[in-house]
mmCIF file of C-alpha atoms in Angstrom:
data_model
loop_
_atom_site.group_PDB
_atom_site.id
_atom_site.type_symbol
_atom_site.label_atom_id
_atom_site.label_comp_id
_atom_site.label_asym_id
_atom_site.label_seq_id
_atom_site.Cartn_x
_atom_site.Cartn_y
_atom_site.Cartn_z
ATOM 1 C CA PRO A 1180 30.750 34.462 -8.327
ATOM 2 C CA LYS A 1181 29.324 36.534 -5.488
ATOM 3 C CA TRP A 1182 25.995 38.314 -5.922
ATOM 4 C CA SER A 1183 25.653 41.976 -4.935
ATOM 5 C CA ARG A 1184 23.171 42.756 -2.153
ATOM 6 C CA GLN A 1185 22.184 45.996 -3.859
ATOM 7 C CA GLY A 1186 20.516 46.971 -7.088
ATOM 8 C CA ARG A 1187 19.948 44.454 -9.811
ATOM 9 C CA GLY A 1188 22.337 42.012 -8.178
ATOM 10 C CA MET A 1189 19.648 40.945 -5.720
ATOM 11 C CA PHE A 1190 17.348 39.713 -8.496
ATOM 12 C CA PRO A 1191 19.308 36.549 -9.377
ATOM 13 C CA THR A 1192 19.446 35.603 -5.688
ATOM 14 C CA MET A 1193 15.730 36.112 -5.193
ATOM 15 C CA ALA A 1194 14.913 34.374 -8.455
ATOM 16 C CA CYS A 1195 17.068 31.379 -7.574
ATOM 17 C CA ARG A 1196 15.526 31.118 -4.129
ATOM 18 C CA SER A 1197 12.018 31.332 -5.573
ATOM 19 C CA ALA A 1198 12.809 28.718 -8.175
ATOM 20 C CA LEU A 1199 14.289 26.392 -5.571
ATOM 21 C CA ALA A 1200 11.304 26.869 -3.274
ATOM 22 C CA LEU A 1201 8.888 26.110 -6.128
ATOM 23 C CA LEU A 1202 10.907 23.036 -7.098
ATOM 24 C CA ALA A 1203 10.885 21.831 -3.479
ATOM 25 C CA MET A 1204 7.109 22.271 -3.214
ATOM 26 C CA ARG A 1205 6.526 20.435 -6.464
ATOM 27 C CA HIS A 1206 8.844 17.630 -5.443
ATOM 28 C CA ALA A 1207 7.175 17.314 -2.028
ATOM 29 C CA ALA A 1208 3.766 17.099 -3.680
ATOM 30 C CA ALA A 1209 5.023 14.272 -5.838
ATOM 31 C CA LEU A 1210 6.071 12.215 -2.816
ATOM 32 C CA VAL A 1211 2.549 11.427 -1.560
ATOM 33 C CA VAL A 1212 0.240 9.283 -3.695
ATOM 34 C CA CYS A 1213 -3.114 8.202 -2.239
ATOM 35 C CA GLY A 1214 -1.776 8.998 1.220
ATOM 36 C CA VAL A 1215 1.365 6.908 0.718
ATOM 37 C CA ASP A 1216 4.821 8.474 1.010
ATOM 38 C CA VAL A 1217 6.824 7.474 -2.070
ATOM 39 C CA PRO A 1218 10.246 9.136 -1.653
ATOM 40 C CA HIS A 1219 11.526 8.197 -5.116
ATOM 41 C CA ALA A 1220 8.411 9.314 -7.030
ATOM 42 C CA LYS A 1221 8.852 12.212 -9.426
ATOM 43 C CA LEU A 1222 6.785 14.708 -11.360
ATOM 44 C CA SER A 1223 6.259 13.833 -15.015
ATOM 45 C CA ALA A 1224 3.629 13.777 -17.726
ATOM 46 C CA ALA A 1225 2.646 10.338 -16.444
ATOM 47 C CA SER A 1226 2.336 11.413 -12.796
ATOM 48 C CA ARG A 1227 0.108 14.318 -13.898
ATOM 49 C CA ALA A 1228 -1.992 12.227 -16.289
ATOM 50 C CA LEU A 1229 -5.051 12.240 -14.016
ATOM 51 C CA ASP A 1230 -4.775 15.835 -12.811
ATOM 52 C CA GLY A 1231 -8.025 17.635 -13.541
ATOM 53 C CA VAL A 1232 -9.157 14.980 -16.002
ATOM 54 C CA ALA A 1233 -12.708 15.443 -17.353
ATOM 55 C CA TRP A 1234 -14.088 11.917 -17.515
ATOM 56 C CA PRO A 1235 -16.817 11.084 -20.028
ATOM 57 C CA GLN A 1236 -20.183 9.921 -18.739
ATOM 58 C CA SER A 1237 -19.476 6.288 -19.644
ATOM 59 C CA PHE A 1238 -16.485 4.016 -20.100
ATOM 60 C CA PRO A 1239 -14.737 5.221 -23.271
ATOM 61 C CA PHE A 1240 -13.425 1.882 -24.552
ATOM 62 C CA GLY A 1241 -15.288 -0.826 -26.416
ATOM 63 C CA ALA A 1242 -14.591 -4.405 -27.466
ATOM 64 C CA GLU A 1243 -12.444 -3.273 -30.395
ATOM 65 C CA ASP A 1244 -10.180 -1.390 -27.970
ATOM 66 C CA LEU A 1245 -9.805 -4.338 -25.593
ATOM 67 C CA THR A 1246 -9.475 -7.306 -27.962
ATOM 68 C CA PRO A 1247 -5.817 -8.177 -28.664
ATOM 69 C CA ASP A 1248 -4.478 -9.663 -31.870
ATOM 70 C CA TRP A 1249 -4.004 -12.959 -30.035
ATOM 71 C CA LYS A 1250 -7.496 -14.363 -29.618
ATOM 72 C CA GLY A 1251 -6.519 -17.831 -28.440
ATOM 73 C CA ASN A 1252 -6.527 -19.389 -24.999
ATOM 74 C CA ASP A 1253 -4.240 -17.445 -22.671
ATOM 75 C CA GLN A 1254 -3.330 -20.598 -20.794
ATOM 76 C CA MET A 1255 -1.970 -22.005 -24.048
ATOM 77 C CA PHE A 1256 0.039 -18.805 -24.597
ATOM 78 C CA TYR A 1257 1.573 -19.238 -21.139
ATOM 79 C CA LEU A 1258 1.737 -23.029 -21.256
ATOM 80 C CA MET A 1259 5.538 -23.003 -21.218
ATOM 81 C CA PRO A 1260 7.042 -21.108 -18.286
ATOM 82 C CA LYS A 1261 8.556 -17.749 -19.189
ATOM 83 C CA LEU A 1262 11.256 -17.417 -16.548
ATOM 84 C CA VAL A 1263 12.459 -14.062 -17.833
ATOM 85 C CA GLN A 1264 12.325 -10.486 -16.592
ATOM 86 C CA HIS A 1265 9.943 -8.035 -18.250
ATOM 87 C CA ALA A 1266 11.660 -4.805 -17.219
ATOM 88 C CA GLY A 1267 15.208 -3.553 -16.808
ATOM 89 C CA GLU A 1268 17.051 -4.110 -13.542
ATOM 90 C CA GLN A 1269 16.884 -0.472 -12.413
ATOM 91 C CA SER A 1270 13.170 -0.284 -13.163
ATOM 92 C CA ARG A 1271 12.526 -3.477 -11.219
ATOM 93 C CA GLU A 1272 14.453 -2.083 -8.254
ATOM 94 C CA CYS A 1273 12.317 1.065 -8.373
ATOM 95 C CA LEU A 1274 9.154 -1.053 -8.360
ATOM 96 C CA THR A 1275 10.426 -3.021 -5.370
ATOM 97 C CA GLN A 1276 11.064 0.264 -3.546
ATOM 98 C CA LEU A 1277 7.474 1.295 -4.333
ATOM 99 C CA TYR A 1278 6.207 -1.929 -2.804
ATOM 100 C CA GLU A 1279 8.251 -1.191 0.317
ATOM 101 C CA CYS A 1280 5.987 1.844 0.698
ATOM 102 C CA THR A 1281 2.649 0.177 -0.057
ATOM 103 C CA LEU A 1282 2.785 -3.386 1.275
ATOM 104 C CA PRO A 1283 1.852 -4.189 4.893
ATOM 105 C CA PRO A 1284 4.783 -4.538 7.310
ATOM 106 C CA SER A 1285 6.611 -7.832 6.912
ATOM 107 C CA GLY A 1286 4.990 -10.645 8.848
ATOM 108 C CA THR A 1287 1.557 -9.032 8.745
ATOM 109 C CA GLY A 1288 -1.272 -8.415 6.319
ATOM 110 C CA GLU A 1289 -2.887 -10.264 3.453
ATOM 111 C CA VAL A 1290 -1.849 -9.550 -0.125
ATOM 112 C CA LEU A 1291 -3.138 -10.670 -3.527
ATOM 113 C CA ASP A 1292 -0.838 -10.540 -6.561
ATOM 114 C CA LEU A 1293 -2.824 -10.717 -9.810
ATOM 115 C CA CYS A 1294 -1.345 -11.911 -13.120
ATOM 116 C CA SER A 1295 1.511 -13.213 -11.012
ATOM 117 C CA SER A 1296 4.519 -15.237 -12.108
ATOM 118 C CA TRP A 1297 7.772 -16.526 -10.672
ATOM 119 C CA THR A 1298 8.424 -13.088 -9.163
ATOM 120 C CA SER A 1299 6.144 -10.422 -7.711
ATOM 121 C CA HIS A 1300 8.980 -7.874 -7.399
ATOM 122 C CA TYR A 1301 8.348 -7.568 -3.663
ATOM 123 C CA PRO A 1302 11.248 -6.819 -1.279
ATOM 124 C CA LYS A 1303 13.503 -9.853 -0.944
ATOM 125 C CA GLU A 1304 13.074 -10.458 2.779
ATOM 126 C CA TRP A 1305 9.455 -9.324 2.951
ATOM 127 C CA ARG A 1306 6.796 -11.882 3.836
ATOM 128 C CA ALA A 1307 3.068 -11.455 4.427
ATOM 129 C CA LYS A 1308 0.877 -13.397 6.797
ATOM 130 C CA ARG A 1309 -0.896 -14.456 3.604
ATOM 131 C CA CYS A 1310 0.194 -13.802 0.035
ATOM 132 C CA VAL A 1311 -1.813 -15.288 -2.848
ATOM 133 C CA ALA A 1312 -0.123 -15.432 -6.252
ATOM 134 C CA LEU A 1313 -2.777 -15.753 -8.953
ATOM 135 C CA GLY A 1314 -1.562 -16.338 -12.497
ATOM 136 C CA LEU A 1315 -1.530 -18.584 -15.540
ATOM 137 C CA ASN A 1316 1.447 -20.917 -15.160
ATOM 138 C CA ALA A 1317 1.609 -23.328 -12.227
ATOM 139 C CA LEU A 1318 5.378 -23.825 -12.433
ATOM 140 C CA GLU A 1319 6.075 -20.079 -12.366
ATOM 141 C CA LEU A 1320 3.697 -19.563 -9.454
ATOM 142 C CA GLY A 1321 5.281 -22.423 -7.540
ATOM 143 C CA LEU A 1322 8.665 -20.702 -7.833
ATOM 144 C CA ASN A 1323 7.435 -17.361 -6.514
ATOM 145 C CA PRO A 1324 9.303 -16.781 -3.212
ATOM 146 C CA SER A 1325 6.790 -14.282 -1.818
ATOM 147 C CA LYS A 1326 3.666 -16.437 -1.999
ATOM 148 C CA THR A 1327 2.121 -18.462 0.777
ATOM 149 C CA GLU A 1328 -0.362 -19.977 -1.692
ATOM 150 C CA TRP A 1329 -0.986 -19.875 -5.423
ATOM 151 C CA LEU A 1330 -3.864 -20.270 -7.832
ATOM 152 C CA VAL A 1331 -4.101 -20.725 -11.611
ATOM 153 C CA GLN A 1332 -6.868 -18.564 -13.093
ATOM 154 C CA ASP A 1333 -7.332 -16.838 -16.456
ATOM 155 C CA LEU A 1334 -8.813 -13.445 -15.580
ATOM 156 C CA ASN A 1335 -9.683 -12.775 -19.208
ATOM 157 C CA ARG A 1336 -12.000 -15.780 -19.197
ATOM 158 C CA ASN A 1337 -13.126 -15.594 -15.577
ATOM 159 C CA PRO A 1338 -12.606 -12.220 -13.851
ATOM 160 C CA LYS A 1339 -14.524 -13.307 -10.734
ATOM 161 C CA LEU A 1340 -12.080 -13.668 -7.846
ATOM 162 C CA PRO A 1341 -12.648 -16.710 -5.587
ATOM 163 C CA PHE A 1342 -12.208 -14.785 -2.341
ATOM 164 C CA ALA A 1343 -14.583 -13.398 0.256
ATOM 165 C CA LYS A 1344 -15.421 -9.736 0.531
ATOM 166 C CA GLU A 1345 -12.737 -7.616 2.235
ATOM 167 C CA SER A 1346 -10.135 -10.398 2.359
ATOM 168 C CA PHE A 1347 -6.992 -8.403 1.475
ATOM 169 C CA ASP A 1348 -5.052 -5.337 2.552
ATOM 170 C CA CYS A 1349 -3.297 -4.864 -0.772
ATOM 171 C CA VAL A 1350 -3.708 -6.041 -4.377
ATOM 172 C CA THR A 1351 -0.866 -5.767 -6.881
ATOM 173 C CA ASN A 1352 -0.443 -6.320 -10.590
ATOM 174 C CA SER A 1353 3.138 -6.111 -11.769
ATOM 175 C CA LEU A 1354 3.474 -5.426 -15.513
ATOM 176 C CA SER A 1355 0.307 -7.141 -16.785
ATOM 177 C CA VAL A 1356 -2.550 -4.639 -16.498
ATOM 178 C CA ASP A 1357 -2.157 -3.969 -20.243
ATOM 179 C CA TYR A 1358 -3.283 -7.538 -21.020
ATOM 180 C CA LEU A 1359 -6.667 -7.386 -19.271
ATOM 181 C CA THR A 1360 -9.575 -7.690 -21.703
ATOM 182 C CA SER A 1361 -12.273 -7.314 -19.013
ATOM 183 C CA PRO A 1362 -10.664 -4.596 -16.904
ATOM 184 C CA LEU A 1363 -13.815 -3.183 -15.320
ATOM 185 C CA GLU A 1364 -14.847 -6.596 -14.046
ATOM 186 C CA VAL A 1365 -11.373 -7.241 -12.637
ATOM 187 C CA PHE A 1366 -11.143 -3.804 -10.997
ATOM 188 C CA SER A 1367 -14.630 -4.216 -9.518
ATOM 189 C CA GLU A 1368 -13.502 -7.516 -8.055
ATOM 190 C CA MET A 1369 -10.372 -5.894 -6.635
ATOM 191 C CA HIS A 1370 -12.570 -3.357 -4.890
ATOM 192 C CA ARG A 1371 -14.779 -6.129 -3.486
ATOM 193 C CA VAL A 1372 -11.935 -8.193 -2.012
ATOM 194 C CA LEU A 1373 -9.996 -5.217 -0.606
ATOM 195 C CA ARG A 1374 -10.591 -4.024 2.925
ATOM 196 C CA PRO A 1375 -11.588 -0.355 3.363
ATOM 197 C CA GLY A 1376 -8.485 1.769 2.932
ATOM 198 C CA GLY A 1377 -6.707 -1.056 1.093
ATOM 199 C CA LEU A 1378 -4.432 -0.307 -1.859
ATOM 200 C CA ALA A 1379 -4.462 -1.585 -5.435
ATOM 201 C CA CYS A 1380 -1.124 -1.026 -7.204
ATOM 202 C CA MET A 1381 -1.101 -1.392 -10.996
ATOM 203 C CA ALA A 1382 2.489 -1.201 -12.303
ATOM 204 C CA PHE A 1383 3.584 -1.006 -15.931
ATOM 205 C CA THR A 1384 6.607 -0.257 -18.053
ATOM 206 C CA ASN A 1385 7.058 0.108 -21.813
ATOM 207 C CA ARG A 1386 7.611 -3.561 -22.598
ATOM 208 C CA CYS A 1387 4.842 -5.924 -23.684
ATOM 209 C CA PHE A 1388 3.940 -8.879 -25.870
ATOM 210 C CA PRO A 1389 2.636 -6.975 -28.942
ATOM 211 C CA THR A 1390 0.067 -9.614 -29.889
ATOM 212 C CA LYS A 1391 -1.271 -9.841 -26.315
ATOM 213 C CA VAL A 1392 -1.579 -6.186 -25.326
ATOM 214 C CA VAL A 1393 -5.012 -4.572 -25.742
ATOM 215 C CA PRO A 1394 -5.059 -2.246 -28.802
ATOM 216 C CA VAL A 1395 -5.931 0.923 -26.870
ATOM 217 C CA TRP A 1396 -2.599 0.567 -25.043
ATOM 218 C CA THR A 1397 -0.756 1.381 -28.258
ATOM 219 C CA ARG A 1398 -2.759 4.492 -29.269
ATOM 220 C CA PRO A 1399 -0.467 6.263 -28.378
ATOM 221 C CA PHE A 1400 2.247 4.221 -26.683
ATOM 222 C CA THR A 1401 3.187 6.680 -23.935
ATOM 223 C CA GLU A 1402 3.352 6.387 -20.156
ATOM 224 C CA ALA A 1403 0.902 9.280 -19.703
ATOM 225 C CA HIS A 1404 -1.656 7.616 -21.970
ATOM 226 C CA HIS A 1405 -1.184 4.298 -20.183
ATOM 227 C CA ALA A 1406 -1.729 5.976 -16.809
ATOM 228 C CA SER A 1407 -4.949 7.566 -18.080
ATOM 229 C CA ILE A 1408 -6.184 4.172 -19.335
ATOM 230 C CA VAL A 1409 -5.594 2.522 -15.962
ATOM 231 C CA GLY A 1410 -7.148 5.543 -14.268
ATOM 232 C CA SER A 1411 -10.278 4.989 -16.341
ATOM 233 C CA TYR A 1412 -10.399 1.368 -15.196
ATOM 234 C CA PHE A 1413 -10.573 2.596 -11.610
ATOM 235 C CA ARG A 1414 -13.029 5.395 -12.455
ATOM 236 C CA PHE A 1415 -15.600 3.250 -14.270
ATOM 237 C CA SER A 1416 -15.407 0.059 -12.205
ATOM 238 C CA GLU A 1417 -17.820 -0.602 -9.370
ATOM 239 C CA GLY A 1418 -16.930 0.949 -6.037
ATOM 240 C CA GLU A 1419 -15.317 4.215 -5.006
ATOM 241 C CA TRP A 1420 -11.573 4.768 -5.310
ATOM 242 C CA GLU A 1421 -9.070 7.486 -4.530
ATOM 243 C CA VAL A 1422 -6.613 7.276 -7.426
ATOM 244 C CA GLY A 1423 -3.120 8.670 -8.012
ATOM 245 C CA VAL A 1424 -0.060 8.004 -10.142
ATOM 246 C CA ALA A 1425 3.488 7.352 -8.940
ATOM 247 C CA ASP A 1426 6.196 7.699 -11.569
ATOM 248 C CA VAL A 1427 9.085 5.800 -10.012
ATOM 249 C CA SER A 1428 11.141 5.481 -13.191
ATOM 250 C CA PRO A 1429 14.903 5.414 -12.696
ATOM 251 C CA ASP A 1430 16.851 8.510 -13.657
ATOM 252 C CA GLY A 1431 18.018 8.835 -17.227
ATOM 253 C CA TRP A 1432 16.641 9.603 -20.658
ATOM 254 C CA THR A 1433 13.847 7.540 -22.137
ATOM 255 C CA GLY A 1434 15.565 5.006 -24.338
ATOM 256 C CA GLN A 1435 18.387 4.617 -21.831
ATOM 257 C CA ARG A 1436 16.166 2.975 -19.198
ATOM 258 C CA ASP A 1437 12.766 1.371 -18.887
ATOM 259 C CA PRO A 1438 10.138 3.587 -17.260
ATOM 260 C CA MET A 1439 8.187 2.353 -14.238
ATOM 261 C CA VAL A 1440 4.794 3.860 -13.489
ATOM 262 C CA VAL A 1441 2.306 2.688 -10.870
ATOM 263 C CA VAL A 1442 -1.337 3.790 -10.803
ATOM 264 C CA ILE A 1443 -2.528 3.388 -7.216
ATOM 265 C CA GLY A 1444 -6.118 3.151 -6.050
ATOM 266 C CA ARG A 1445 -7.159 3.335 -2.404
ATOM 267 C CA LYS A 1446 -10.533 1.785 -1.598
ATOM 268 C CA VAL A 1447 -12.799 4.445 -0.116
#
């Protein structure tokens, strides 16, 4: 139907235009995270999880929050290769698109993938000058097509990274940040090995090994809560970070698709 230019008929037109303008501004704001354009990012409770947060004076989680039910050797848990995917296909594609925005141009840069496996979810044809895959299973790491080198290390037993200061342009962790039992030590190490302005991308979905995930991750089990947990890891680790959240979940209702959220820290 046509709207009248006079009287009350103008109100729907003006209201629609205002609503569209507000939606456009909100959408545009959601496209830039830590200075990175992320065209497929969207506004959500998760993307807003760190907006105006009032942090406590000290790290809010203790040993009871970060000790999983599984208290054995992680290398025994991952002794047999797990050549499976840990997120739905659409969610994995959204993560790969995120990495297209945050990784150095192909053929350049040095990248460290923590808690790595047989896939880092990087773009298929992308290659770095140096890409270190650090994880728990040698066979999985050997199959990773993105790596130029690999290293077996249990970060829960030894969070110290064997790399010089300011060695990398980007650090990633695809779908395993919820298993870290010494997160502040690991995040401090990420800050140390990143070059100034370098990015740390911590991606997660709603799948996990229940006995391996840290208990605080489940209280409650929501993407917004998970983003706030990872945000606290950045906030209370050593070094200064600019931190933001990119919700790059595929379209659809929760339950129909796996979410995909990435908390990004830029080394200041």
